CSV table of C-alpha atoms and ligand atoms in Angstrom, one decimal:
chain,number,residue,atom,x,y,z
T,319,UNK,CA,121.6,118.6,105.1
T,320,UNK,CA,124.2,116.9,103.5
T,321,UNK,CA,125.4,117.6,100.1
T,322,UNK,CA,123.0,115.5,97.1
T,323,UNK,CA,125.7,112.9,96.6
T,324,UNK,CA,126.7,111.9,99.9
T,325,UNK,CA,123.1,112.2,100.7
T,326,UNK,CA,122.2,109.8,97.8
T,327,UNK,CA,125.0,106.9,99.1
T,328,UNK,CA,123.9,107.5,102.3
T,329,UNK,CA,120.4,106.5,101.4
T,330,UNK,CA,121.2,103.6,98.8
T,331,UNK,CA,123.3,101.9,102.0
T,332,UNK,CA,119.7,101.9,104.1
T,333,UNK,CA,117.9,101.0,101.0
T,334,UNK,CA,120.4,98.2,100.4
T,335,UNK,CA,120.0,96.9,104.1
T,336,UNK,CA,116.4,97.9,104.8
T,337,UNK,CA,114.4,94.5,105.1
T,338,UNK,CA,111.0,96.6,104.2
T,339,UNK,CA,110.8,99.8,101.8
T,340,UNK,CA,107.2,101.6,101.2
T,341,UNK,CA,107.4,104.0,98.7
T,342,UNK,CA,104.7,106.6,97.7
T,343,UNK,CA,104.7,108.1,94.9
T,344,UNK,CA,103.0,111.5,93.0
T,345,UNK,CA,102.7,113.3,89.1
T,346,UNK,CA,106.0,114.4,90.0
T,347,UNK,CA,107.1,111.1,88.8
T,348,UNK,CA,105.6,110.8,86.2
T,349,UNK,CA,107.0,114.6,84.9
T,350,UNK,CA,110.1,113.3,83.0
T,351,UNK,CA,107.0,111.1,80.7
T,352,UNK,CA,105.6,114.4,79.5
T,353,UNK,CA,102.8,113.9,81.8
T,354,UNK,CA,101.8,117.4,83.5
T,355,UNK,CA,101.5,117.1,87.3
T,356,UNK,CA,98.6,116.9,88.7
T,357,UNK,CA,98.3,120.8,89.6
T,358,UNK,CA,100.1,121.8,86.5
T,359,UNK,CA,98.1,120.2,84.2
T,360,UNK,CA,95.4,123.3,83.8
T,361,UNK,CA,96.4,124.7,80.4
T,362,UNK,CA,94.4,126.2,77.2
T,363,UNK,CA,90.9,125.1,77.3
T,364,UNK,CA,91.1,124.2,81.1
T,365,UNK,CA,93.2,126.9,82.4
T,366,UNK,CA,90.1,128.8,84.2
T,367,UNK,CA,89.2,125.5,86.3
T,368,UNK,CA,91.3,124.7,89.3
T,369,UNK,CA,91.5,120.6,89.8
T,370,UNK,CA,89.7,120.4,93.0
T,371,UNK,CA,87.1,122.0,91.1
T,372,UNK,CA,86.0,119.2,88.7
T,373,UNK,CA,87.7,116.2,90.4
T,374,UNK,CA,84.9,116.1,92.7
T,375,UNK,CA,81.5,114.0,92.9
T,376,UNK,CA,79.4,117.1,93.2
T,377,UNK,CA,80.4,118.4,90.3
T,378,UNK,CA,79.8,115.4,87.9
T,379,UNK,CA,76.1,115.6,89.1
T,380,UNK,CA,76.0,118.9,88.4
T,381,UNK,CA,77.6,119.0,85.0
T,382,UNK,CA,78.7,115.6,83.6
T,383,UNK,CA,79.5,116.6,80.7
T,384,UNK,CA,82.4,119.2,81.6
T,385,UNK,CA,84.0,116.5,84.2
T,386,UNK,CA,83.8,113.7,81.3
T,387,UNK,CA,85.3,115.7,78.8
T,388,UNK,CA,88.3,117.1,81.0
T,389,UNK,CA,88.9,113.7,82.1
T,390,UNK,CA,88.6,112.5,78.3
T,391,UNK,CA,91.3,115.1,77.7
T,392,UNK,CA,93.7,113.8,80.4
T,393,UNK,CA,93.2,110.5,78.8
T,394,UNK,CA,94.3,111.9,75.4
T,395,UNK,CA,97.1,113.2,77.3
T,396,UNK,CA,98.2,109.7,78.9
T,397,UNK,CA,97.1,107.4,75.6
T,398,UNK,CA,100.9,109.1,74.3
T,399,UNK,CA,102.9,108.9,77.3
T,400,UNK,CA,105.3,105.6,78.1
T,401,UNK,CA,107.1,104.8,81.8
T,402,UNK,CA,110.5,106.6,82.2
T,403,UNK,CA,113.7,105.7,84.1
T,404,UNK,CA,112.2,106.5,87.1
T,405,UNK,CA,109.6,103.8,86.7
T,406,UNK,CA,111.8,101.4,85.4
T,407,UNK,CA,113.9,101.2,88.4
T,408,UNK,CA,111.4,101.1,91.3
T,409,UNK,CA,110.2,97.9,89.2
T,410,UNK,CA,113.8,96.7,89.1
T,411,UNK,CA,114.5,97.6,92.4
T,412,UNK,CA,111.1,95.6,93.7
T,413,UNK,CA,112.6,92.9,91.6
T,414,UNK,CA,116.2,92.9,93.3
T,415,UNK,CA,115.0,93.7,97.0
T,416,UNK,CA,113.3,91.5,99.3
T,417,UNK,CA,110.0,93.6,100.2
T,418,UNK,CA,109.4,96.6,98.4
T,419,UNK,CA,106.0,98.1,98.5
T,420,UNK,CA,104.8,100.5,96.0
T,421,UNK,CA,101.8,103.1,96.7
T,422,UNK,CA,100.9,105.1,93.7
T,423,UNK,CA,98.8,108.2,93.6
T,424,UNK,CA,99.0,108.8,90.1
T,425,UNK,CA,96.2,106.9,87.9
T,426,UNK,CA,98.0,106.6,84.7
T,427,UNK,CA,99.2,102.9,85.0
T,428,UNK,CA,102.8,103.7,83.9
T,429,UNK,CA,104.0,101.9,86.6
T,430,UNK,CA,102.2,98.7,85.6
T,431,UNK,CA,103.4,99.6,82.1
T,432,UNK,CA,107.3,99.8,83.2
T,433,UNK,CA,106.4,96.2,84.6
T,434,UNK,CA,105.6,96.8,88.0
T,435,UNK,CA,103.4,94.4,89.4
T,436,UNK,CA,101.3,94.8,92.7
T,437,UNK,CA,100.7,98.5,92.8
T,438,UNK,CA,98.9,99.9,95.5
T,439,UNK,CA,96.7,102.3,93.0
T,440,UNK,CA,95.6,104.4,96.0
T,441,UNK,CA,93.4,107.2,93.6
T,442,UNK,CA,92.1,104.8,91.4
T,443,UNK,CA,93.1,104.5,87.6
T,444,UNK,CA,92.1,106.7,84.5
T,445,UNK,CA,91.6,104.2,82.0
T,446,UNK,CA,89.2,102.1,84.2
T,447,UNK,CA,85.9,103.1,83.5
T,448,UNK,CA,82.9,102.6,86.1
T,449,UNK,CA,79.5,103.6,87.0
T,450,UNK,CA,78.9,106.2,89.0
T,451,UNK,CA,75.7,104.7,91.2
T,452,UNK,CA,77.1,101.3,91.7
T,453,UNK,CA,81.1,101.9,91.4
T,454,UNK,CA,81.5,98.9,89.7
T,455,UNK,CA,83.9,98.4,86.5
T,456,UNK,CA,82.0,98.4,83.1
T,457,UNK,CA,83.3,98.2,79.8
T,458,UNK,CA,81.9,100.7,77.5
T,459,UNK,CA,83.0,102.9,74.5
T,460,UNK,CA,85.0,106.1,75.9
T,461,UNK,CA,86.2,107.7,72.9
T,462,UNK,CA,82.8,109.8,73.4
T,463,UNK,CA,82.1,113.4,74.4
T,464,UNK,CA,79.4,112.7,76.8
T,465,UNK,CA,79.2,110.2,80.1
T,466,UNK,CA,78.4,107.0,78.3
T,467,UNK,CA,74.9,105.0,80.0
T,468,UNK,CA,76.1,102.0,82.5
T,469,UNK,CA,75.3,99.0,81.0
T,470,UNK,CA,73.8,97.4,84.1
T,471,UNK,CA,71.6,99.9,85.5
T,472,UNK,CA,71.6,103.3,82.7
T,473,UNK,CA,73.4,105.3,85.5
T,474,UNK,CA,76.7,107.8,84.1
T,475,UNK,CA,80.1,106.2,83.7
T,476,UNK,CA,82.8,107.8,85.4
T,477,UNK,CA,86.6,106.9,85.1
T,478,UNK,CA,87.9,105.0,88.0
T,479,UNK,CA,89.5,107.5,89.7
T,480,UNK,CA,89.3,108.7,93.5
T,481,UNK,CA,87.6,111.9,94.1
T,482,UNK,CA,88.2,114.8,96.4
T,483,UNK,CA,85.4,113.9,98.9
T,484,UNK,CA,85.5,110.2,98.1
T,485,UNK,CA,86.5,107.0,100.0
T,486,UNK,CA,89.6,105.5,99.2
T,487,UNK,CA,89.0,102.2,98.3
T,488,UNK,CA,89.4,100.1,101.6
T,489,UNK,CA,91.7,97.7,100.9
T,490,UNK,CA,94.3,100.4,99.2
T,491,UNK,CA,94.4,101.9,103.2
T,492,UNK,CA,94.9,98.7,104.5
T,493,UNK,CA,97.7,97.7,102.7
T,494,UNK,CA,99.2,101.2,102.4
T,495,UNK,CA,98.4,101.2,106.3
T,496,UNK,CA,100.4,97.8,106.5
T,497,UNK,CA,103.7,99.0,104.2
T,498,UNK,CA,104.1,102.2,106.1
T,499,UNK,CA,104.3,100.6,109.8
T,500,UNK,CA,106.1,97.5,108.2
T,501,UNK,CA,108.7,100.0,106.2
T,502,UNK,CA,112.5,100.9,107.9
T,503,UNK,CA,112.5,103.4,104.7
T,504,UNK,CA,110.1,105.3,103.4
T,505,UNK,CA,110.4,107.2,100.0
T,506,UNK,CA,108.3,109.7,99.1
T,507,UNK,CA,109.1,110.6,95.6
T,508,UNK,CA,107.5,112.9,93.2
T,509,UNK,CA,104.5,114.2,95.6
T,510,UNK,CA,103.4,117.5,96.8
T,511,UNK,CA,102.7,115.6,100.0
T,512,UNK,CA,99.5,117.9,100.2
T,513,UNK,CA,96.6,115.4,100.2
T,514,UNK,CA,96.1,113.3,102.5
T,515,UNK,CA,95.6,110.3,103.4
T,516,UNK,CA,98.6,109.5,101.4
T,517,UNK,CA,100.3,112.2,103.1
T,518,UNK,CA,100.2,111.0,106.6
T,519,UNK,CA,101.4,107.8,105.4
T,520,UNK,CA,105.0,109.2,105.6
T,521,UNK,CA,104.2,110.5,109.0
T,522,UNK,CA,103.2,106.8,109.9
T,523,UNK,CA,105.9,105.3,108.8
T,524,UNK,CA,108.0,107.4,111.1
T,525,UNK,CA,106.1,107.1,114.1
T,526,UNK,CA,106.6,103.4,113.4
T,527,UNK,CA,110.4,103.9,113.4
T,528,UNK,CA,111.0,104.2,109.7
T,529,UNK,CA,113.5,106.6,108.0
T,530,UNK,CA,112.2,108.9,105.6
T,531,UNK,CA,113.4,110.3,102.1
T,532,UNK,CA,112.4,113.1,99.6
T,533,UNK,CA,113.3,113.0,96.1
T,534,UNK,CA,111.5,115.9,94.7
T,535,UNK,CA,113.5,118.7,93.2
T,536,UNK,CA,111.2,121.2,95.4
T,537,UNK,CA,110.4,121.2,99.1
T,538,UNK,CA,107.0,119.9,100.9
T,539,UNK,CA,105.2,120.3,103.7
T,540,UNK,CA,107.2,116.9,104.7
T,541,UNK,CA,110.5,118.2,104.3
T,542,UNK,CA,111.3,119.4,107.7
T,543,UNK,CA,111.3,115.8,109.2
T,544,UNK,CA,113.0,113.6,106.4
T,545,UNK,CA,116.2,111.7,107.1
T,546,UNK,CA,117.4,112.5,103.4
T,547,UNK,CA,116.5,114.8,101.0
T,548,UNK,CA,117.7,114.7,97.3
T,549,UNK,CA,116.3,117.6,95.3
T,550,UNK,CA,115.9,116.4,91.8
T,551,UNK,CA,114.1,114.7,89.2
T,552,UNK,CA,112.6,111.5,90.1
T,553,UNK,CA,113.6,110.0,86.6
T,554,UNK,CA,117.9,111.1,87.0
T,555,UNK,CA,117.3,110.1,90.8
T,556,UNK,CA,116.0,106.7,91.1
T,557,UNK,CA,118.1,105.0,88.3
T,558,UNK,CA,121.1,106.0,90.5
T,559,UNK,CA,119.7,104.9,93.7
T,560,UNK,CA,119.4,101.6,92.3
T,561,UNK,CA,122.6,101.5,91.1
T,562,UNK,CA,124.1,102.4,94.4
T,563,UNK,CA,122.1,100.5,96.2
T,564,UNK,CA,122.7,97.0,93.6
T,565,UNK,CA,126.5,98.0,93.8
T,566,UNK,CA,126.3,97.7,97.7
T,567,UNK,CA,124.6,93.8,97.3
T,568,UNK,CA,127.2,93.0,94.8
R,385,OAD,P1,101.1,117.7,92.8
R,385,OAD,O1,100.9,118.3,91.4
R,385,OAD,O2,100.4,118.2,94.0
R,385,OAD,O3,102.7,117.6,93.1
R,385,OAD,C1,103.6,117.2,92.2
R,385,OAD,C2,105.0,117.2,92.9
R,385,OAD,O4,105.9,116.7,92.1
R,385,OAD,C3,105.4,118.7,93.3
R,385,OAD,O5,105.8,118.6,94.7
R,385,OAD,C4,106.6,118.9,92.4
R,385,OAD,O6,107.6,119.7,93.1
R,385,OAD,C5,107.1,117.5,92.2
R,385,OAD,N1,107.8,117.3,90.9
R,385,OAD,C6,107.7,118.0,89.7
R,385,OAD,N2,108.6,117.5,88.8
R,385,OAD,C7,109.2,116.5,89.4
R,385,OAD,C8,110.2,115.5,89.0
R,385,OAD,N3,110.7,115.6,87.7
R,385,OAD,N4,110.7,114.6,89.9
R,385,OAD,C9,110.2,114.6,91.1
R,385,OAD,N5,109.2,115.4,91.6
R,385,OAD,C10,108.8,116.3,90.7
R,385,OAD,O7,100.7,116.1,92.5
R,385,OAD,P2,100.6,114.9,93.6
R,385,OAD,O8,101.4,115.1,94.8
R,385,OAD,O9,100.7,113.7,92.8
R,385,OAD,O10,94.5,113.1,93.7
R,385,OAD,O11,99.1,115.2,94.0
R,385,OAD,C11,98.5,114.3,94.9
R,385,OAD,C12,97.0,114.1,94.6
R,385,OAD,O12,96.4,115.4,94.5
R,385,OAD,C13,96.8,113.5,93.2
R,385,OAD,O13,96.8,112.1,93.2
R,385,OAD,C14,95.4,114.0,93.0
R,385,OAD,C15,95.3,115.3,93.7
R,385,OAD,O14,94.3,115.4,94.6
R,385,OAD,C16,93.3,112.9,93.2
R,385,OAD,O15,92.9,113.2,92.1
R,385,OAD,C17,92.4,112.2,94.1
């Protein structure tokens, strides 16, 4: 491996000259917001229940009103949390490049909020609110410690998010599909690469002739067959990628 920073201007030249970039990215990103990631998030009140345990249909059948209210607590969580640097320039660089397609698994919107438009939300997103027998969107009143009734048919509201067990929504794959086997570089930034599908989309990508980089300040199950790795915070990381890589247009 080569050392961070040649590593880093090595990677901003085949961003700079890649005609497609796909870029996934996980809570890790979202870190430098204050936003626990997704498997660190189990503290005080939740710190006995591991994730898989209530992001799961089965267990909002069984008890509703535990999966609401850990959810409702996540969204307490989010409601104080803004985009960071990190955010910001994946939006600028979608801006300044000519195709740059961004899969998220994270549900908190911050990339929408640091002005990214056209996400790929591949788990779904926190503040939407649907119901749980028709998936449709409703509008109802969250701010509530028990499901709310679905206004259509009196079924429980659910937030919008993508379950362990549960379909990803269609179209998400087919246009996550599409980026990864259209990409030359891949980023895969801020994810444990554990859970797939997202995590084969790396895999994808590379079968499709794509190179591959890491930008997570700990190793993954994807590490061994990246092109670059850069172990650090997505936030400190991605401004300076985009700087490198702008430099090299200018
Ligand atoms: P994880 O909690 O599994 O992994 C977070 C990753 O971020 C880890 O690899 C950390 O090393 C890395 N990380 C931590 N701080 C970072 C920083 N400042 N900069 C960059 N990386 C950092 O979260 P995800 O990979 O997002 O799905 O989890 C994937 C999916 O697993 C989630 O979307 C969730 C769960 O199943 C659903 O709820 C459907």
């Amino acid at each position: 491996m080569m050392a961070d920073e040649t590593t880093l201007a090595d990677l901003a030249r085949a961003v700079g000259a890649a005609r497609t970039i796909a870029v996934l990215t996980g809570s890790g990103l979202s870190a430098a917001s204050g936003v626990p990631t997704f498997r660190d998030a189990q503290t005080g009140l939740w710190a006995h229940y591991r994730p898989e345990e209530l992001a799961n249909p089965e267990a909002f059948e069984r008890d509703p009103t535990t999966v609401w209210q850990w959810y409702r607590a996540r969204r307490q969580t989010l409601a104080e949390i803004v985009a960071n640097d990190g955010h910001r320039a994946l939006a600028d660089l979608a801006n300044e490049l000519p195709d740059v397609r961004l899969i998220t698994q994270n549900v908190d919107g911050l990339h929408q909020q640091a002005g990214h438009s056209n996400v790929i939300e591949f788990h779904g997103n926190i503040r939407v609110n649907q119901c749980h027998n028709e998936g449709r969107e409703v509008e109802v009143d969250d701010a509530v410690d028990t499901p709310p009734a679905c206004p259509h048919c009196g079924g429980l509201v659910r937030p919008g998010v993508v379950w362990f067990g549960e379909a990803i929504d269609p179209q998400a794959i087919e246009r996550a599909t599409q980026a990864a086997q259209a990409c030359d570089v891949f980023l895969s930034v801020g994810t444990s690469a554990e859970v797939h599908p997202a995590a084969g989309l790396a895999d994808l990508a590379r079968r499709n002739g794509a190179h591959i980089a890491e930008i997570n300040p700990d190793a993954t199950p994807l590490s061994d067959r990246v092109t670059w790795i850069v172990r650090d915070s997505a936030a400190r990381v991605l401004p300076e990628l985009r700087r490198l890589s702008h430099n090299q247009h200018a």
